[in-house]
Amino acid sequence: MQSNDKIYLDNAATTPVDPRVFEAMQPYLTEIFGNPSSIHQYGKIAKVMLEDTRDLIAEFIRCKPKEIFFTSGGTESINTFLKGISLPPGEKNCIITSSIEHMAVLETMNYLNKNFNVIPRYVKPERNGSIDPGEVLDLLDEATIAVSIMHVNNETGVKNDIKKIAEHCKSKNIPFHSDTVQSFGKMDINVKELGVDSISASAHKIYGPKGIGFIYVNENIRYENLLHGGSQERNKRGGTENIPAIAGFQKAVEILKSEMENDIKHYKTLHAQLMTGLNDFSQLFILNSSEYLSVPNIVSISFYKSKINFDSETLFMKLDIDGVAVSGGSACTSGSLKPSHVMQELGHDNETAMATIRISLGRFNTPDDIVRFVKLLKKALGLL
Ligand code: PLP
């Protein structure tokens, strides 16, 4: 899967499409091209596949098929929940979320605040990068419209106890949404057992295609549509469904159903190997991920500026030139690099935050990738 000698370790950004997924999509890009809303044979075949995929995902997360709505991905799902639950403005005007959410949540909150006066209240992370459910509970009050807390942080891999948060929300009858983009496919998600009212997920993090995802919304939760148009998705999301991508999503979830445990074992093996490799120079960095709290496919480290004699961009360039793809602790905002808000929230100064690398492991990585990566990182750090 890796092309020539490149090493792709940025699987939390996106995963390569599994060849079996690609194969499953092909007929839907050629002979099975019908519009699922058409009532002739062309449409019916597409419609059957669409509904089979809904059934499959519902079974996978243990909800009813009518509680699954296909979207264009995590961002749209999150927008659907946050805007849909807040609008039109009513007496309640607060949404509780965390300061380490993905931009899909934070920017939607900014939009709702600016345009509709919805007040975001942010819970800050603990030192270990997790959100304390007790702090969420403390903020719940009469004005709370809903709560949205991510399951797994995309930069650190740290998991949140969303079951506990859901319990607190339930005790006050407040809807709870969780961004599960990074946990879907990395751990078992049983929405009934977790007690969440809504989750968002995306196919391109689970070896499926980009531009397709879903939102689960408990049938008892009322929310406004984000998109208006045709009567697709039981009148909740207008627009002709992305059938080839849904066929790919179906295959990606089928594979998870039979192979997720193996994937997790594989991530754990590579994770242990990576940690052993990094251990040789552990005095140079802070580990942002947690051995016990993080998913095994994400490792984030921040180098102490005082201990490395170049900036993080140089480190990145060196790794990139050597064919290594990892992610950093910065985001490109208006054309300039800014330290990531997550690293800042963890208490890192700007230089340390910028000197962060996130290594995220995937199904197609091999132990050899890790051996080569550790060597190339050491070389980039001037240790070899
Ligand atoms: N939420 C998290 C935690 C993510 O990591 C991402 C993608 O990186 C998203 C939301 C957005 O998902 P999508 O790319 O499908 O819009």
CSV table of C-alpha atoms and ligand atoms in Angstrom, one decimal:
chain,number,residue,atom,x,y,z
A,1,MET,CA,0.0,0.0,0.0
A,2,GLN,CA,2.9,2.4,0.8
A,3,SER,CA,4.2,3.8,-2.5
A,4,ASN,CA,8.0,3.0,-3.0
A,5,ASP,CA,9.9,3.9,0.1
A,6,LYS,CA,7.6,6.6,1.5
A,7,ILE,CA,6.3,6.3,5.0
A,8,TYR,CA,2.8,7.5,5.6
A,9,LEU,CA,2.2,8.1,9.3
A,10,ASP,CA,-0.6,10.6,9.1
A,11,ASN,CA,-3.6,8.3,9.2
A,12,ALA,CA,-5.5,10.5,11.6
A,13,ALA,CA,-5.6,13.2,8.9
A,14,THR,CA,-6.9,10.7,6.4
A,15,THR,CA,-6.4,7.0,5.5
A,16,PRO,CA,-5.7,5.5,2.2
A,17,VAL,CA,-8.7,3.9,0.6
A,18,ASP,CA,-8.6,0.1,1.2
A,19,PRO,CA,-8.4,-1.7,-2.2
A,20,ARG,CA,-11.5,-3.7,-1.3
A,21,VAL,CA,-13.4,-0.4,-0.8
A,22,PHE,CA,-12.2,0.9,-4.1
A,23,GLU,CA,-13.4,-2.3,-5.8
A,24,ALA,CA,-16.8,-2.0,-4.2
A,25,MET,CA,-17.2,1.6,-5.4
A,26,GLN,CA,-16.4,1.0,-9.0
A,27,PRO,CA,-19.7,-0.4,-10.2
A,28,TYR,CA,-21.5,2.6,-8.7
A,29,LEU,CA,-19.3,4.9,-10.8
A,30,THR,CA,-20.1,3.0,-14.0
A,31,GLU,CA,-23.0,0.7,-14.6
A,32,ILE,CA,-25.0,1.3,-11.4
A,33,PHE,CA,-25.4,5.1,-11.8
A,34,GLY,CA,-29.0,5.5,-11.0
A,35,ASN,CA,-30.5,8.1,-8.7
A,36,PRO,CA,-31.8,6.4,-5.6
A,37,SER,CA,-34.9,8.6,-5.8
A,38,SER,CA,-35.8,7.3,-9.2
A,39,ILE,CA,-38.5,4.6,-9.2
A,40,HIS,CA,-37.2,2.6,-12.1
A,41,GLN,CA,-34.7,-0.3,-11.9
A,42,TYR,CA,-31.6,2.0,-12.1
A,43,GLY,CA,-32.8,3.9,-9.1
A,44,LYS,CA,-34.0,0.9,-7.1
A,45,ILE,CA,-30.6,-0.8,-7.2
A,46,ALA,CA,-28.9,2.2,-5.8
A,47,LYS,CA,-31.7,2.7,-3.2
A,48,VAL,CA,-31.3,-0.9,-2.0
A,49,MET,CA,-27.6,-0.4,-1.5
A,50,LEU,CA,-28.2,2.9,0.3
A,51,GLU,CA,-30.6,1.4,2.7
A,52,ASP,CA,-28.5,-1.7,3.3
A,53,THR,CA,-25.6,0.6,4.2
A,54,ARG,CA,-27.9,2.5,6.7
A,55,ASP,CA,-28.9,-0.8,8.2
A,56,LEU,CA,-25.3,-1.9,8.5
A,57,ILE,CA,-24.1,1.2,10.2
A,58,ALA,CA,-27.1,1.2,12.5
A,59,GLU,CA,-26.3,-2.4,13.5
A,60,PHE,CA,-22.6,-1.5,13.9
A,61,ILE,CA,-23.4,1.3,16.4
A,62,ARG,CA,-26.6,-0.2,17.8
A,63,CYS,CA,-29.2,2.3,16.8
A,64,LYS,CA,-32.2,2.2,14.5
A,65,PRO,CA,-31.6,2.7,10.8
A,66,LYS,CA,-34.0,5.7,10.8
A,67,GLU,CA,-31.6,7.4,13.2
A,68,ILE,CA,-28.7,7.4,10.7
A,69,PHE,CA,-28.4,10.3,8.1
A,70,PHE,CA,-25.7,10.4,5.5
A,71,THR,CA,-23.8,13.6,5.2
A,72,SER,CA,-20.7,14.8,3.3
A,73,GLY,CA,-18.5,13.9,6.4
A,74,GLY,CA,-17.6,14.9,9.9
A,75,THR,CA,-17.8,18.6,9.4
A,76,GLU,CA,-21.3,18.6,7.9
A,77,SER,CA,-22.5,16.2,10.6
A,78,ILE,CA,-21.2,18.5,13.4
A,79,ASN,CA,-22.7,21.5,11.7
A,80,THR,CA,-26.0,19.7,11.4
A,81,PHE,CA,-26.1,19.0,15.1
A,82,LEU,CA,-24.9,22.3,16.5
A,83,LYS,CA,-26.9,24.5,14.2
A,84,GLY,CA,-29.9,22.2,14.0
A,85,ILE,CA,-30.2,22.1,17.8
A,86,SER,CA,-29.6,25.8,18.3
A,87,LEU,CA,-31.9,27.3,15.6
A,88,PRO,CA,-34.2,29.0,15.6
A,89,PRO,CA,-33.0,30.8,18.8
A,90,GLY,CA,-35.2,30.2,21.8
A,91,GLU,CA,-35.0,30.8,25.5
A,92,LYS,CA,-32.0,28.6,26.0
A,93,ASN,CA,-28.9,30.1,24.6
A,94,CYS,CA,-25.8,28.1,25.7
A,95,ILE,CA,-23.9,25.2,24.2
A,96,ILE,CA,-21.3,23.5,26.3
A,97,THR,CA,-18.3,22.1,24.5
A,98,SER,CA,-14.5,21.9,25.1
A,99,SER,CA,-11.6,24.1,24.1
A,100,ILE,CA,-9.9,21.2,22.4
A,101,GLU,CA,-12.6,20.3,19.9
A,102,HIS,CA,-11.9,20.1,16.1
A,103,MET,CA,-12.3,23.4,14.2
A,104,ALA,CA,-15.6,22.0,12.8
A,105,VAL,CA,-17.0,22.5,16.3
A,106,LEU,CA,-15.1,25.6,17.3
A,107,GLU,CA,-15.8,27.6,14.1
A,108,THR,CA,-19.5,26.5,14.1
A,109,MET,CA,-19.7,27.8,17.7
A,110,ASN,CA,-18.1,31.1,16.6
A,111,TYR,CA,-20.7,31.4,13.8
A,112,LEU,CA,-23.6,30.7,16.1
A,113,ASN,CA,-22.3,33.2,18.6
A,114,LYS,CA,-21.7,35.9,16.1
A,115,ASN,CA,-25.0,35.5,14.2
A,116,PHE,CA,-27.4,34.1,16.7
A,117,ASN,CA,-26.0,35.0,20.0
A,118,VAL,CA,-25.6,31.4,21.1
A,119,ILE,CA,-23.1,31.4,24.0
A,120,PRO,CA,-20.4,28.8,23.9
A,121,ARG,CA,-19.0,27.6,27.2
A,122,TYR,CA,-15.7,25.8,27.0
A,123,VAL,CA,-14.4,23.2,29.3
A,124,LYS,CA,-10.6,23.2,29.4
A,125,PRO,CA,-8.7,19.9,29.3
A,126,GLU,CA,-7.0,18.4,32.4
A,127,ARG,CA,-3.2,18.1,32.3
A,128,ASN,CA,-3.5,14.7,30.7
A,129,GLY,CA,-5.5,16.1,27.8
A,130,SER,CA,-8.9,14.7,28.8
A,131,ILE,CA,-12.1,16.5,29.7
A,132,ASP,CA,-13.4,16.1,33.2
A,133,PRO,CA,-17.1,15.0,33.1
A,134,GLY,CA,-17.5,16.7,36.5
A,135,GLU,CA,-16.6,20.1,34.9
A,136,VAL,CA,-19.2,19.5,32.2
A,137,LEU,CA,-21.8,18.7,34.9
A,138,ASP,CA,-21.0,21.9,36.8
A,139,LEU,CA,-21.8,24.0,33.7
A,140,LEU,CA,-25.2,22.4,32.9
A,141,ASP,CA,-28.0,24.8,33.7
A,142,GLU,CA,-31.4,26.0,32.6
A,143,ALA,CA,-29.8,27.9,29.7
A,144,THR,CA,-28.1,24.9,28.2
A,145,ILE,CA,-29.3,23.9,24.8
A,146,ALA,CA,-26.9,21.0,24.3
A,147,VAL,CA,-23.5,19.6,25.0
A,148,SER,CA,-20.9,18.5,22.4
A,149,ILE,CA,-17.7,16.8,23.6
A,150,MET,CA,-15.4,14.8,21.3
A,151,HIS,CA,-14.8,11.1,22.0
A,152,VAL,CA,-11.1,11.1,21.0
A,153,ASN,CA,-9.0,14.2,20.4
A,154,ASN,CA,-7.5,14.2,16.9
A,155,GLU,CA,-4.2,15.7,18.0
A,156,THR,CA,-3.4,13.7,21.1
A,157,GLY,CA,-5.6,10.6,20.7
A,158,VAL,CA,-6.8,11.1,24.3
A,159,LYS,CA,-10.2,9.6,25.0
A,160,ASN,CA,-12.9,11.3,26.9
A,161,ASP,CA,-15.3,9.5,29.2
A,162,ILE,CA,-18.4,10.3,27.1
A,163,LYS,CA,-20.5,7.7,28.9
A,164,LYS,CA,-20.1,9.7,32.1
A,165,ILE,CA,-20.8,13.0,30.3
A,166,ALA,CA,-23.9,11.4,28.7
A,167,GLU,CA,-25.1,10.3,32.1
A,168,HIS,CA,-24.8,13.9,33.4
A,169,CYS,CA,-26.6,15.3,30.4
A,170,LYS,CA,-29.4,12.7,30.7
A,171,SER,CA,-29.8,13.6,34.4
A,172,LYS,CA,-30.7,17.2,33.3
A,173,ASN,CA,-32.5,16.2,30.1
A,174,ILE,CA,-29.9,17.9,27.9
A,175,PRO,CA,-29.1,16.5,24.4
A,176,PHE,CA,-25.5,15.3,24.1
A,177,HIS,CA,-23.5,15.0,20.9
A,178,SER,CA,-20.1,13.6,20.5
A,179,ASP,CA,-17.7,14.0,17.6
A,180,THR,CA,-16.6,10.4,17.1
A,181,VAL,CA,-14.7,11.1,13.9
A,182,GLN,CA,-11.4,9.8,15.5
A,183,SER,CA,-12.9,7.0,17.5
A,184,PHE,CA,-15.2,5.4,14.9
A,185,GLY,CA,-13.4,2.3,13.7
A,186,LYS,CA,-10.8,2.6,16.5
A,187,MET,CA,-13.0,1.4,19.3
A,188,ASP,CA,-16.4,-0.2,19.7
A,189,ILE,CA,-19.1,2.5,19.7
A,190,ASN,CA,-22.4,1.4,21.1
A,191,VAL,CA,-24.6,4.5,21.3
A,192,LYS,CA,-27.1,2.8,23.6
A,193,GLU,CA,-24.6,1.8,26.1
A,194,LEU,CA,-22.7,5.1,25.9
A,195,GLY,CA,-26.0,6.9,26.2
A,196,VAL,CA,-25.1,9.6,23.6
A,197,ASP,CA,-28.0,11.3,21.7
A,198,SER,CA,-26.0,12.0,18.6
A,199,ILE,CA,-22.6,11.2,17.0
A,200,SER,CA,-20.7,12.3,13.9
A,201,ALA,CA,-18.4,10.1,11.9
A,202,SER,CA,-16.5,10.2,8.6
A,203,ALA,CA,-15.5,7.5,6.1
A,204,HIS,CA,-12.1,8.8,5.1
A,205,LYS,CA,-10.7,8.0,8.6
A,206,ILE,CA,-11.6,4.3,8.2
A,207,TYR,CA,-10.1,3.5,4.8
A,208,GLY,CA,-13.2,4.7,3.0
A,209,PRO,CA,-13.6,7.6,0.5
A,210,LYS,CA,-13.6,11.3,1.3
A,211,GLY,CA,-16.8,13.3,1.3
A,212,ILE,CA,-19.1,10.9,3.0
A,213,GLY,CA,-20.0,10.5,6.6
A,214,PHE,CA,-23.1,10.1,8.8
A,215,ILE,CA,-24.8,11.6,11.8
A,216,TYR,CA,-26.7,9.5,14.2
A,217,VAL,CA,-29.5,11.4,16.0
A,218,ASN,CA,-31.7,9.7,18.5
A,219,GLU,CA,-35.2,9.6,17.2
A,220,ASN,CA,-36.5,11.7,20.1
A,221,ILE,CA,-34.2,14.7,19.4
A,222,ARG,CA,-35.7,17.5,17.4
A,223,TYR,CA,-33.4,19.6,15.2
A,224,GLU,CA,-33.7,22.0,12.2
A,225,ASN,CA,-32.3,20.9,8.9
A,226,LEU,CA,-29.0,22.2,7.8
A,227,LEU,CA,-29.7,21.6,4.1
A,228,HIS,CA,-33.0,22.2,2.5
A,229,GLY,CA,-34.0,20.6,-0.8
A,230,GLY,CA,-35.4,17.3,-1.9
A,231,SER,CA,-37.0,14.8,0.4
A,232,GLN,CA,-33.9,12.6,0.7
A,233,GLU,CA,-32.8,11.2,4.1
A,234,ARG,CA,-36.4,11.3,5.3
A,235,ASN,CA,-36.7,15.0,4.6
A,236,LYS,CA,-33.7,15.8,6.9
A,237,ARG,CA,-30.9,16.3,4.3
A,238,GLY,CA,-31.8,17.4,0.8
A,239,GLY,CA,-29.5,16.5,-2.1
A,240,THR,CA,-28.9,13.4,-4.2
A,241,GLU,CA,-27.0,10.9,-2.1
A,242,ASN,CA,-23.3,10.3,-3.0
A,243,ILE,CA,-24.0,6.7,-4.0
A,244,PRO,CA,-20.4,5.6,-5.0
A,245,ALA,CA,-19.1,7.0,-1.8
A,246,ILE,CA,-21.8,5.3,0.2
A,247,ALA,CA,-21.0,2.0,-1.5
A,248,GLY,CA,-17.4,2.6,-0.4
A,249,PHE,CA,-18.5,3.5,3.2
A,250,GLN,CA,-20.5,0.2,3.2
A,251,LYS,CA,-17.5,-1.8,2.3
A,252,ALA,CA,-15.3,0.1,4.8
A,253,VAL,CA,-17.7,-0.7,7.7
A,254,GLU,CA,-18.1,-4.3,6.6
A,255,ILE,CA,-14.3,-4.7,6.8
A,256,LEU,CA,-14.4,-3.0,10.3
A,257,LYS,CA,-17.0,-5.5,11.4
A,258,SER,CA,-14.8,-8.4,10.8
A,259,GLU,CA,-11.3,-6.8,11.2
A,260,MET,CA,-11.5,-3.9,13.7
A,261,GLU,CA,-10.2,-6.1,16.5
A,262,ASN,CA,-7.2,-7.1,14.3
A,263,ASP,CA,-6.7,-3.5,13.3
A,264,ILE,CA,-6.6,-2.5,17.0
A,265,LYS,CA,-4.1,-5.3,17.7
A,266,HIS,CA,-2.0,-4.1,14.8
A,267,TYR,CA,-2.1,-0.5,16.1
A,268,LYS,CA,-1.1,-1.7,19.6
A,269,THR,CA,1.9,-3.7,18.2
A,270,LEU,CA,3.1,-0.8,16.1
A,271,HIS,CA,2.5,1.6,19.0
A,272,ALA,CA,4.6,-0.4,21.4
A,273,GLN,CA,7.4,-0.6,18.8
A,274,LEU,CA,7.2,3.1,18.2
A,275,MET,CA,7.3,4.0,21.9
A,276,THR,CA,10.4,1.7,22.4
A,277,GLY,CA,12.1,3.5,19.5
A,278,LEU,CA,11.2,7.0,20.8
A,279,ASN,CA,12.4,6.0,24.3
A,280,ASP,CA,16.0,6.3,23.1
A,281,PHE,CA,15.6,10.1,23.1
A,282,SER,CA,12.7,10.7,25.4
A,283,GLN,CA,14.6,13.5,27.3
A,284,LEU,CA,14.0,15.6,24.2
A,285,PHE,CA,10.3,15.7,24.2
A,286,ILE,CA,7.0,15.8,26.1
A,287,LEU,CA,4.5,13.1,25.4
A,288,ASN,CA,1.2,14.7,24.7
A,289,SER,CA,-0.6,11.4,24.2
A,290,SER,CA,-1.2,9.1,27.2
A,291,GLU,CA,-0.2,5.5,27.5
A,292,TYR,CA,-3.5,4.6,29.1
A,293,LEU,CA,-5.9,7.3,27.9
A,294,SER,CA,-5.0,7.5,24.2
A,295,VAL,CA,-6.1,5.4,21.3
A,296,PRO,CA,-3.1,3.3,20.2
A,297,ASN,CA,-3.0,4.7,16.7
A,298,ILE,CA,-2.1,8.3,17.7
A,299,VAL,CA,1.2,9.4,19.3
A,300,SER,CA,1.9,13.1,19.8
A,301,ILE,CA,5.2,14.5,21.0
A,302,SER,CA,6.4,18.1,21.5
A,303,PHE,CA,10.1,18.8,21.4
A,304,TYR,CA,11.7,21.1,24.0
A,305,LYS,CA,12.9,24.1,22.0
A,306,SER,CA,15.9,24.3,24.4
A,307,LYS,CA,17.0,20.7,23.5
A,308,ILE,CA,16.8,20.8,19.7
A,309,ASN,CA,18.8,23.3,17.8
A,310,PHE,CA,16.4,24.1,14.9
A,311,ASP,CA,12.7,25.0,14.5
A,312,SER,CA,9.9,22.6,13.8
A,313,GLU,CA,9.5,23.6,10.2
A,314,THR,CA,13.1,22.5,9.6
A,315,LEU,CA,12.3,19.2,11.3
A,316,PHE,CA,9.2,18.8,9.1
A,317,MET,CA,11.1,19.7,5.9
A,318,LYS,CA,13.8,17.2,6.7
A,319,LEU,CA,11.2,14.4,7.4
A,320,ASP,CA,9.3,15.3,4.3
A,321,ILE,CA,12.4,15.3,2.1
A,322,ASP,CA,13.0,11.8,3.4
A,323,GLY,CA,9.5,10.7,2.4
A,324,VAL,CA,8.0,10.7,5.9
A,325,ALA,CA,4.5,12.1,6.3
A,326,VAL,CA,3.5,13.0,9.8
A,327,SER,CA,1.4,15.9,11.2
A,328,GLY,CA,2.4,19.0,13.2
A,329,GLY,CA,1.3,21.1,16.0
A,330,SER,CA,0.4,24.1,13.9
A,331,ALA,CA,-2.4,25.0,11.6
A,332,CYS,CA,-2.3,27.3,8.6
A,333,THR,CA,-4.5,30.2,9.4
A,334,SER,CA,-4.7,33.1,6.9
A,335,GLY,CA,-1.5,32.0,5.2
A,336,SER,CA,0.7,31.9,8.3
A,337,LEU,CA,1.5,29.0,10.6
A,338,LYS,CA,0.0,29.3,14.1
A,339,PRO,CA,0.4,26.9,17.0
A,340,SER,CA,-2.4,24.5,17.4
A,341,HIS,CA,-5.1,25.5,19.9
A,342,VAL,CA,-4.9,22.0,21.4
A,343,MET,CA,-1.2,22.3,22.2
A,344,GLN,CA,-1.8,25.7,23.6
A,345,GLU,CA,-4.7,24.4,25.8
A,346,LEU,CA,-2.3,21.7,27.1
A,347,GLY,CA,-0.2,24.6,28.4
A,348,HIS,CA,2.7,24.5,25.9
A,349,ASP,CA,4.3,27.8,24.9
A,350,ASN,CA,4.1,28.7,21.3
A,351,GLU,CA,7.6,27.4,20.4
A,352,THR,CA,6.9,24.0,22.1
A,353,ALA,CA,3.5,23.8,20.5
A,354,MET,CA,4.9,24.4,17.1
A,355,ALA,CA,7.6,21.8,17.7
A,356,THR,CA,5.0,19.0,17.9
A,357,ILE,CA,4.7,16.0,15.7
A,358,ARG,CA,1.7,13.6,15.6
A,359,ILE,CA,2.5,10.1,14.4
A,360,SER,CA,-0.7,8.3,13.4
A,361,LEU,CA,-0.7,4.7,12.6
A,362,GLY,CA,-2.8,2.8,10.1
A,363,ARG,CA,-3.9,-0.6,8.8
A,364,PHE,CA,-1.3,-0.5,6.1
A,365,ASN,CA,1.7,0.5,8.1
A,366,THR,CA,4.3,-2.2,8.8
A,367,PRO,CA,6.9,-2.8,11.6
A,368,ASP,CA,9.5,-1.9,9.0
A,369,ASP,CA,7.9,1.6,8.6
A,370,ILE,CA,8.4,2.2,12.3
A,371,VAL,CA,12.0,1.1,12.2
A,372,ARG,CA,12.7,3.4,9.3
A,373,PHE,CA,10.7,6.3,10.7
A,374,VAL,CA,12.6,6.2,14.1
A,375,LYS,CA,15.9,6.2,12.2
A,376,LEU,CA,14.9,9.1,10.0
A,377,LEU,CA,13.6,11.1,12.9
A,378,LYS,CA,16.8,10.5,14.7
A,379,LYS,CA,18.7,11.6,11.6
A,380,ALA,CA,16.5,14.8,11.3
A,381,LEU,CA,17.2,15.5,15.0
A,382,GLY,CA,20.9,15.2,14.4
A,383,LEU,CA,21.2,12.2,16.6
A,384,LEU,CA,22.7,9.9,14.0
B,1,PLP,N1,-13.6,16.0,13.9
B,1,PLP,C1,-12.4,15.5,14.1
B,1,PLP,C2,-12.0,15.0,15.5
B,1,PLP,C3,-11.6,15.3,13.0
B,1,PLP,O1,-10.4,14.7,13.2
B,1,PLP,C4,-12.0,15.7,11.7
B,1,PLP,C5,-11.1,15.5,10.6
B,1,PLP,O2,-9.9,15.6,10.6
B,1,PLP,C6,-13.3,16.2,11.6
B,1,PLP,C7,-14.1,16.4,12.7
B,1,PLP,C8,-13.8,16.6,10.2
B,1,PLP,O3,-14.2,15.5,9.5
B,1,PLP,P1,-14.3,15.6,7.9
B,1,PLP,O4,-12.9,15.7,7.3
B,1,PLP,O5,-14.9,14.3,7.5
B,1,PLP,O6,-15.1,16.8,7.6
